[in-house]
PDB file of C-alpha atoms in Angstrom:
ATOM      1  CA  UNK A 235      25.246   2.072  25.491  1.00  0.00           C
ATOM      2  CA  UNK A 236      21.811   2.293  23.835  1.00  0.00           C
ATOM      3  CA  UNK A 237      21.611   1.518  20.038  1.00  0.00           C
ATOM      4  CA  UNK A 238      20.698   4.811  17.534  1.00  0.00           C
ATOM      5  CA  UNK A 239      17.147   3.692  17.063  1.00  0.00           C
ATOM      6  CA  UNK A 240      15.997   3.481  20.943  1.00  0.00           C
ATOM      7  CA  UNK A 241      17.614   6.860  21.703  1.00  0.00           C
ATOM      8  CA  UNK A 242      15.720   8.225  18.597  1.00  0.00           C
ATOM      9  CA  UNK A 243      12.333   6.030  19.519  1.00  0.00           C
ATOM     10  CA  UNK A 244      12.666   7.649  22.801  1.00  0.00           C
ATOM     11  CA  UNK A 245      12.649  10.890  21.351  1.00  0.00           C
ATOM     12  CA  UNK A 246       9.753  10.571  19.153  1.00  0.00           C
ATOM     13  CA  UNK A 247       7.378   8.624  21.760  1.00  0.00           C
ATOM     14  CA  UNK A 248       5.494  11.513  22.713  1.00  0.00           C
ATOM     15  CA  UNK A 249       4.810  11.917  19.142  1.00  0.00           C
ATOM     16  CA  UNK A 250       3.916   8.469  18.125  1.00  0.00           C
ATOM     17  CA  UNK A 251       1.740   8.539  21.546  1.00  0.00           C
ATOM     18  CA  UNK A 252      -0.414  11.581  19.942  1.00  0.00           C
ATOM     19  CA  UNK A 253      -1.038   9.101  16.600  1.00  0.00           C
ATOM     20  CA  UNK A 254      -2.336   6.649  18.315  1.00  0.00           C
ATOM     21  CA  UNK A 255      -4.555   8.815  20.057  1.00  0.00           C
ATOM     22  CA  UNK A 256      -5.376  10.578  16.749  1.00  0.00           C
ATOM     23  CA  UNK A 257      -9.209  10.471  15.815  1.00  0.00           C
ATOM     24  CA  UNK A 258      -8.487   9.342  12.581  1.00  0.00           C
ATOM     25  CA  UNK A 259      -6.139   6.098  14.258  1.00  0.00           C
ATOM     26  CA  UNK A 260      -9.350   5.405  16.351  1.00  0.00           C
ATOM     27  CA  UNK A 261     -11.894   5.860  13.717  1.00  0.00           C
ATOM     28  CA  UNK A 262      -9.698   3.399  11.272  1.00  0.00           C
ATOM     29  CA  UNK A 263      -9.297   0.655  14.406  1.00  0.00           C
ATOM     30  CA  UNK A 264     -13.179   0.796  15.074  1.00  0.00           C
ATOM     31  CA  UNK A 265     -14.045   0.686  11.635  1.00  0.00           C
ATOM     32  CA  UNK A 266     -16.177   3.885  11.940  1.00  0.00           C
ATOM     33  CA  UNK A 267     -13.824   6.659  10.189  1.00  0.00           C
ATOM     34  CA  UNK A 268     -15.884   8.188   7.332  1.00  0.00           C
ATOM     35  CA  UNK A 269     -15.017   6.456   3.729  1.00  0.00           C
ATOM     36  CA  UNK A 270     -14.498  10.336   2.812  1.00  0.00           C
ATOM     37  CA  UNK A 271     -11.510  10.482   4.966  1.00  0.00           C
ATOM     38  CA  UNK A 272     -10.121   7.378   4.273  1.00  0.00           C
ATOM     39  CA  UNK A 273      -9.921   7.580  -0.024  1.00  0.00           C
ATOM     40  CA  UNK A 274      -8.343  11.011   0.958  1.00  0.00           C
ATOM     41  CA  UNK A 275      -5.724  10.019   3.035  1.00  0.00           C
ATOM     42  CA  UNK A 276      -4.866   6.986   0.711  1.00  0.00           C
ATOM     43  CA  UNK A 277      -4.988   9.455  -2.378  1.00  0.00           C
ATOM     44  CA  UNK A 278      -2.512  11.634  -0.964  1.00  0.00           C
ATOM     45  CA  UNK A 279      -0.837   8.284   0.340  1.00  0.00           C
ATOM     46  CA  UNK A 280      -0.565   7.250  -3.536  1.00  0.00           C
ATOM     47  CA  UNK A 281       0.967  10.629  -4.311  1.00  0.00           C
ATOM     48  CA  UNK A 282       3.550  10.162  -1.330  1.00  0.00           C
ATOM     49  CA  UNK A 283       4.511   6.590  -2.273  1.00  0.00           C
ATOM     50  CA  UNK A 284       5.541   7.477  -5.374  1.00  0.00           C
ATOM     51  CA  UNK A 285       8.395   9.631  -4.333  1.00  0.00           C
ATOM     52  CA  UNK A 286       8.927   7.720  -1.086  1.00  0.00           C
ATOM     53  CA  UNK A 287       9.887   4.704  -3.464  1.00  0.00           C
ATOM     54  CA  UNK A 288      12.332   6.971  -5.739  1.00  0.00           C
ATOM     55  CA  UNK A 289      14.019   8.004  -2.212  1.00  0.00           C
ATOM     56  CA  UNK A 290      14.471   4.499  -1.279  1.00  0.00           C
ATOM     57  CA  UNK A 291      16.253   4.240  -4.749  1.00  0.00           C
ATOM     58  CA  UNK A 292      17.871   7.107  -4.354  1.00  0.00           C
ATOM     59  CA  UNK A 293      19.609   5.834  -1.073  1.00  0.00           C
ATOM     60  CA  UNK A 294      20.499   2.455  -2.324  1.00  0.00           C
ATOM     61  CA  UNK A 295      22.588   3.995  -5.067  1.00  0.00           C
ATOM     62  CA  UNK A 296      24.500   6.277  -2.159  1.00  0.00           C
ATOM     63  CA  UNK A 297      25.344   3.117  -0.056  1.00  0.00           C
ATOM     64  CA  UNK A 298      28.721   1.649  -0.146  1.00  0.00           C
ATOM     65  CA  UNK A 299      27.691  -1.869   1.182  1.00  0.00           C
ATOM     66  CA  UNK A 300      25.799  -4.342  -1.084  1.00  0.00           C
ATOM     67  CA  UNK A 301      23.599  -5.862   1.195  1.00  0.00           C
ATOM     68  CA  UNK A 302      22.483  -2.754   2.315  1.00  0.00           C
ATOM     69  CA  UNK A 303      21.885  -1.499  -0.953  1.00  0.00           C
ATOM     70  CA  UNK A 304      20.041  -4.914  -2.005  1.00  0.00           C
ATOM     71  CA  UNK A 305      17.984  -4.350   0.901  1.00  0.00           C
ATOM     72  CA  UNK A 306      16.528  -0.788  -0.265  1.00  0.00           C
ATOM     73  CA  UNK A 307      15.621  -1.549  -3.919  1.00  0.00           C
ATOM     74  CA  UNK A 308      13.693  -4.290  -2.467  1.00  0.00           C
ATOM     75  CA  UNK A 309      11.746  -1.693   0.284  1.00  0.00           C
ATOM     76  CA  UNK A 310      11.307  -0.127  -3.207  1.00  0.00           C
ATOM     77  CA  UNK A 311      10.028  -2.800  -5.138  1.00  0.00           C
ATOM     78  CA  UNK A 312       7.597  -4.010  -2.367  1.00  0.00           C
ATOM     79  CA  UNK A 313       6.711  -0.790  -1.351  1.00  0.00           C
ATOM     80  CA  UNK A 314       5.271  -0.004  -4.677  1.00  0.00           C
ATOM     81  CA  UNK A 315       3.385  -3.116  -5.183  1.00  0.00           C
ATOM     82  CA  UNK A 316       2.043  -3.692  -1.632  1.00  0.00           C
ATOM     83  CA  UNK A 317       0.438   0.014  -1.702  1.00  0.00           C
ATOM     84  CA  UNK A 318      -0.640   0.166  -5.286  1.00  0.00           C
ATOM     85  CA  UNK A 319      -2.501  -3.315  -4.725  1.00  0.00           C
ATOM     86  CA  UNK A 320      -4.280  -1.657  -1.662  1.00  0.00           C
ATOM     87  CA  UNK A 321      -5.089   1.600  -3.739  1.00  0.00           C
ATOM     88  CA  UNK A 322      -6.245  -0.403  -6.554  1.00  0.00           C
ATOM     89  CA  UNK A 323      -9.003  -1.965  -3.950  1.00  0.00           C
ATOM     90  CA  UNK A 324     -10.226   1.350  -2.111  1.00  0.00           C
ATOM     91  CA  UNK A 325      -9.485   3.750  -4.598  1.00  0.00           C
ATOM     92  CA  UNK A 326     -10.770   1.785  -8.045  1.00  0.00           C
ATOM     93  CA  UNK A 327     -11.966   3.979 -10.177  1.00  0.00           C
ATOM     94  CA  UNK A 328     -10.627   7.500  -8.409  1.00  0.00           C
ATOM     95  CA  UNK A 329      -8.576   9.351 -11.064  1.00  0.00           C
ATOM     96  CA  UNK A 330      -5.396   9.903  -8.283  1.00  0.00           C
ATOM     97  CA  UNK A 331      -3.343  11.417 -10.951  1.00  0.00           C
ATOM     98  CA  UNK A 332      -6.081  14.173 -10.880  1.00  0.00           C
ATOM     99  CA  UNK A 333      -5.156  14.884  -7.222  1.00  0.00           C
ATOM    100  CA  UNK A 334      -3.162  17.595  -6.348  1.00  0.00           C
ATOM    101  CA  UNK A 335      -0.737  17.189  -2.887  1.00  0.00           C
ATOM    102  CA  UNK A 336      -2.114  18.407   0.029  1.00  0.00           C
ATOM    103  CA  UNK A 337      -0.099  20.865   2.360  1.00  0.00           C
ATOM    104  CA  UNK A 338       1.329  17.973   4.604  1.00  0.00           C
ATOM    105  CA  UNK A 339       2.110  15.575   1.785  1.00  0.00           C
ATOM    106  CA  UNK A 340       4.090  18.337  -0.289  1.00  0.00           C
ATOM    107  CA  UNK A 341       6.310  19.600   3.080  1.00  0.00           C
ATOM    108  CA  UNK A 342       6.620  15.654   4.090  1.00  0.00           C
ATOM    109  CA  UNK A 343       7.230  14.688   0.345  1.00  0.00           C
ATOM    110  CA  UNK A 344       9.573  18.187  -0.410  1.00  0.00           C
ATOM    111  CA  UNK A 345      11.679  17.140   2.934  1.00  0.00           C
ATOM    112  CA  UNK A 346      12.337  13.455   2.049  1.00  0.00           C
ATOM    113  CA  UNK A 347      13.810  14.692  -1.059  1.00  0.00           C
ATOM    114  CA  UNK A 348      15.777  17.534   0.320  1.00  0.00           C
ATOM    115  CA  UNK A 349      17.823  14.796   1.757  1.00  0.00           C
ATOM    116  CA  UNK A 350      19.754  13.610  -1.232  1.00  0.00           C
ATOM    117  CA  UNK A 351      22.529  16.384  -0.678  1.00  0.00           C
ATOM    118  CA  UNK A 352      22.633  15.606   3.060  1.00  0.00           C
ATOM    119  CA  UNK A 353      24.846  12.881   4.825  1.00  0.00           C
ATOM    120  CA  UNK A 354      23.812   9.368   3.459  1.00  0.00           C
ATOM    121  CA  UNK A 355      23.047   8.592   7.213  1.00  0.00           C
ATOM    122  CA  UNK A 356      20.409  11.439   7.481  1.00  0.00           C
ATOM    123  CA  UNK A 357      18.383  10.830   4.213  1.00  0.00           C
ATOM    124  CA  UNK A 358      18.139   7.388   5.950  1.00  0.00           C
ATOM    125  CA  UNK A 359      16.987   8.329   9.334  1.00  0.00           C
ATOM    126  CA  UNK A 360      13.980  10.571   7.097  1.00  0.00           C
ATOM    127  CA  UNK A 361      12.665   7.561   5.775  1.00  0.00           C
ATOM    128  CA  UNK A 362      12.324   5.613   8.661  1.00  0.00           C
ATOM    129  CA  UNK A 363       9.224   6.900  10.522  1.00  0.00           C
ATOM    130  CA  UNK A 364       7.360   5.484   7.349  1.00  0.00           C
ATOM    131  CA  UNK A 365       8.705   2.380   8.242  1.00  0.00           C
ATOM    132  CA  UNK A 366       8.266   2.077  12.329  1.00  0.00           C
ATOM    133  CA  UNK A 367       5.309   4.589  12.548  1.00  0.00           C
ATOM    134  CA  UNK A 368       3.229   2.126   9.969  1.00  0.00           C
ATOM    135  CA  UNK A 369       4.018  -0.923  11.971  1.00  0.00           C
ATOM    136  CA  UNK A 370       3.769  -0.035  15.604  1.00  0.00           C
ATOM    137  CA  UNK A 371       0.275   1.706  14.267  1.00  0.00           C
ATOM    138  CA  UNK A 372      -1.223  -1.908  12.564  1.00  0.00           C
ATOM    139  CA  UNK A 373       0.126  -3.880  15.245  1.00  0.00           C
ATOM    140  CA  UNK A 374      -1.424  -1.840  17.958  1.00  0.00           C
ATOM    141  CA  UNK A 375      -4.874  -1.034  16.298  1.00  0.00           C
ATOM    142  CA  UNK A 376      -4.832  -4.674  14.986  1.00  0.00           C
ATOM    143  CA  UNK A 377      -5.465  -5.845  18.517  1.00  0.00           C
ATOM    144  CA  UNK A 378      -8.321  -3.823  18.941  1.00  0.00           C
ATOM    145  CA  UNK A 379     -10.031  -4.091  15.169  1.00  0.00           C
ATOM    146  CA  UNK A 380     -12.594  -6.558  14.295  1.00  0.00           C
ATOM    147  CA  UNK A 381     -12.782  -9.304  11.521  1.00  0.00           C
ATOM    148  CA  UNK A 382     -15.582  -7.137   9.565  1.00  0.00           C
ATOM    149  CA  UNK A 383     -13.591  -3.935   9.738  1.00  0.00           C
ATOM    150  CA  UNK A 384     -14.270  -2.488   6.823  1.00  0.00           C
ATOM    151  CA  UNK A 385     -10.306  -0.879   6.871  1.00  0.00           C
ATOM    152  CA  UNK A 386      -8.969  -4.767   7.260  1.00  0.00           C
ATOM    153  CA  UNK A 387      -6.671  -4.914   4.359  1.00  0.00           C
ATOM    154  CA  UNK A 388      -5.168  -1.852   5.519  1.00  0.00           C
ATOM    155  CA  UNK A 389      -4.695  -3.140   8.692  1.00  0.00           C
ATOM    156  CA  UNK A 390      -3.188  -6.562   7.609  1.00  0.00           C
ATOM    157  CA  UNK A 391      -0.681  -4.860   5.395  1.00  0.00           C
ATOM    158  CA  UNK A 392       1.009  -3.213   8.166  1.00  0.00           C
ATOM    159  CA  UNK A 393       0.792  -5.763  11.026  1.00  0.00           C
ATOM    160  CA  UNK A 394       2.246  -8.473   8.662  1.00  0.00           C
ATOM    161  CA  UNK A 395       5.134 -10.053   9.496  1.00  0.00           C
ATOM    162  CA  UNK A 396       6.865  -9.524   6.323  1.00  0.00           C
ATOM    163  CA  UNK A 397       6.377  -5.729   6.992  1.00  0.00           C
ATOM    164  CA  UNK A 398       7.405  -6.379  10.620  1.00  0.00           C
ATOM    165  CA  UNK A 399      10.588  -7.820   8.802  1.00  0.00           C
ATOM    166  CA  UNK A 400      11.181  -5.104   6.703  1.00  0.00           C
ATOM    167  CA  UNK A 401      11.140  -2.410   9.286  1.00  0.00           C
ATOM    168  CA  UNK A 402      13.706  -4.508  11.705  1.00  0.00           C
ATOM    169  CA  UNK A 403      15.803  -5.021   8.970  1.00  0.00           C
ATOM    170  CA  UNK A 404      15.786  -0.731   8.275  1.00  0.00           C
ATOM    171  CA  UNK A 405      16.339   0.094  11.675  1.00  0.00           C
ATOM    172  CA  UNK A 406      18.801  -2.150  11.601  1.00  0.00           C
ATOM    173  CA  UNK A 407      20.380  -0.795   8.786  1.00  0.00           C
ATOM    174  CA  UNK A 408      20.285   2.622  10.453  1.00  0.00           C
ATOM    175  CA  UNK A 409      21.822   1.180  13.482  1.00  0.00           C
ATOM    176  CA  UNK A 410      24.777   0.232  11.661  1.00  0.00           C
ATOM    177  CA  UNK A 411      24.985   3.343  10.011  1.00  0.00           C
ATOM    178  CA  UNK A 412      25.197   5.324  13.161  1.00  0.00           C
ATOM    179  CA  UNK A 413      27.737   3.454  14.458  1.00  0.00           C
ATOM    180  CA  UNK A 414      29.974   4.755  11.995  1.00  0.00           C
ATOM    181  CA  UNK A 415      28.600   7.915  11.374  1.00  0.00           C
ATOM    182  CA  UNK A 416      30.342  11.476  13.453  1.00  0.00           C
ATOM    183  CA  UNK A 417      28.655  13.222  16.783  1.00  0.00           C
ATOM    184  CA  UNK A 418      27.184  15.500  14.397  1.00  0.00           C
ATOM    185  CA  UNK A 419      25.547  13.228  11.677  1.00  0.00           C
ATOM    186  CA  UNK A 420      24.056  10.852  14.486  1.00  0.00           C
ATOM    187  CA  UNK A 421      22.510  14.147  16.476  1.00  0.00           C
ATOM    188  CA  UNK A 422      21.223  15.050  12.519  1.00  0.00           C
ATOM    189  CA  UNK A 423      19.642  11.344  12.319  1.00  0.00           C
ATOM    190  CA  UNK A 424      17.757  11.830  15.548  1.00  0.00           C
ATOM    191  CA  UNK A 425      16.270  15.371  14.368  1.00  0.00           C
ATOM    192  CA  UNK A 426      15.214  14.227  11.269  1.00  0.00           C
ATOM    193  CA  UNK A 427      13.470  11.241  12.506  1.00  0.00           C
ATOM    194  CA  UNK A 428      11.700  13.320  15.113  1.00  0.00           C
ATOM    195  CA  UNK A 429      10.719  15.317  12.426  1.00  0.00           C
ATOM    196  CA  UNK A 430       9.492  12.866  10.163  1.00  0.00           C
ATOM    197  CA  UNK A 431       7.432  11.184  12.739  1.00  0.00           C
ATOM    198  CA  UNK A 432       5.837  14.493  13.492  1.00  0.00           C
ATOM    199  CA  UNK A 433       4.902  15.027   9.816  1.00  0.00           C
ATOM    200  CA  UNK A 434       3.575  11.167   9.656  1.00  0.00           C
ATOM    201  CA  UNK A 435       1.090  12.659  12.484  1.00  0.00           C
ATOM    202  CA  UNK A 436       0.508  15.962  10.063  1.00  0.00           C
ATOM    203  CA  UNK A 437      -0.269  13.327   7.418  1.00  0.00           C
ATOM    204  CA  UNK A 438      -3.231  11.869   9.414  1.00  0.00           C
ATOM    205  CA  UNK A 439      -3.879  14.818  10.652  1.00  0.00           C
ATOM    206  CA  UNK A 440      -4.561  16.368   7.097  1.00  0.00           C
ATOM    207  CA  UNK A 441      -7.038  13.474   5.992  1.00  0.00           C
ATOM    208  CA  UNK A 442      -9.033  13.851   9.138  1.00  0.00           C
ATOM    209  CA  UNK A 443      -9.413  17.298   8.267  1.00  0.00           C
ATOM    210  CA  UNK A 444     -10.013  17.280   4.557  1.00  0.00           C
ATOM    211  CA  UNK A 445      -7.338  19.480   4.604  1.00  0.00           C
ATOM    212  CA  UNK A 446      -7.297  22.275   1.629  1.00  0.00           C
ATOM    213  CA  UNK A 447      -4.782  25.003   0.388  1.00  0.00           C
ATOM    214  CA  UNK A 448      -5.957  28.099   2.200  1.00  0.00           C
ATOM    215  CA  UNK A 449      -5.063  30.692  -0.922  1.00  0.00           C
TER     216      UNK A 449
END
């Protein structure tokens, strides 16, 4: 019997197949996606961390089992510092604060914390595209990015192998809570992380576009 995570992989492929193709994925692998785009995207990425790290929080105080819930504060703790040291590179000087969200990080932001009333299992599942999306992405564009990229630290933060760590050790986590989870909650886990992976394309998506409220 296949484990949660490759039955829900499986369903998001097709998705994570369309961010790879993404302009904005090529552009940051060849090193030729417009600075424009890039302080964007890691703007809005700023404003999406920050409540991405009080869902992680948020999770490890629903938990029951320690190691688990040892496991999340410290995706919350690293998460934080990893990103904010990579903002404080590119973005030095940019007033992010001054930002406002963008459509695609509001709905993606809004959904992850929507999730604190559902099943444990679920609010889990939302988080984990973050996770798996980030690192198949640096891995794969890492193999095709050059030394002088000018995107580099970028791309080392999510090929690492600490961050490669981290994401085994969440799907792993979500693994074990499927096995214990109901029909119903695992078939919720799936749609959510389908979801989520299709609003980490949306989030690319938006910085490629410059994307603006309409009204």
């Amino acid at each position: 019997m296949k484990r949660w995570s490759e039955q829900a992989w499986n369903a998001a492929e097709s998705v994570y197949q369309a961010i790879i193709r993404h302009p904005f994925v090529c552009q940051l692998a060849s090193g030729t996606l417009p600075m424009e785009n890039f302080c964007f995207y890691l703007a809005q990425d700023a404003l999406y961390i920050d409540n991405y790290a009080k869902v992680l929080s948020h999770i490890a105080s629903r938990l029951d089992n320690k190691e688990h819930v040892a496991d999340f504060i410290r995706f919350a703790q690293d998460g934080v510092y990893v990103e904010k040291a990579m903002h404080d590179v590119f973005l030095k000087g940019f007033k992010v604060g001054h930002v406002g969200k963008s459509p695609a990080c509001l709905l993606y932001t809004s959904l992850l914390s929507a999730q604190a009333t559902a099943p444990v299992e679920v609010e889990t599942a939302a988080i984990l595209p973050c996770f798996w999306i980030y690192q198949k992405v640096g891995r794969a564009i890492l193999q095709q990015s050059a030394d002088n990229n000018p995107f580099k630290l970028w791309i080392d933060t999510y090929s690492d192998e600490a961050f490669e760590a981290s994401t085994l050790r969440a799907i792993e986590i979500c693994d074990e809570l499927a096995c214990n989870a109901g029909t119903e909650t695992v078939k919720k886990m799936t749609e959510m992380f389908v979801l989520c992976t299709k609003l980490e394309w949306m989030f690319w998506d938006s910085a490629w576009t410059l994307e603006k409220w309409k009204i």
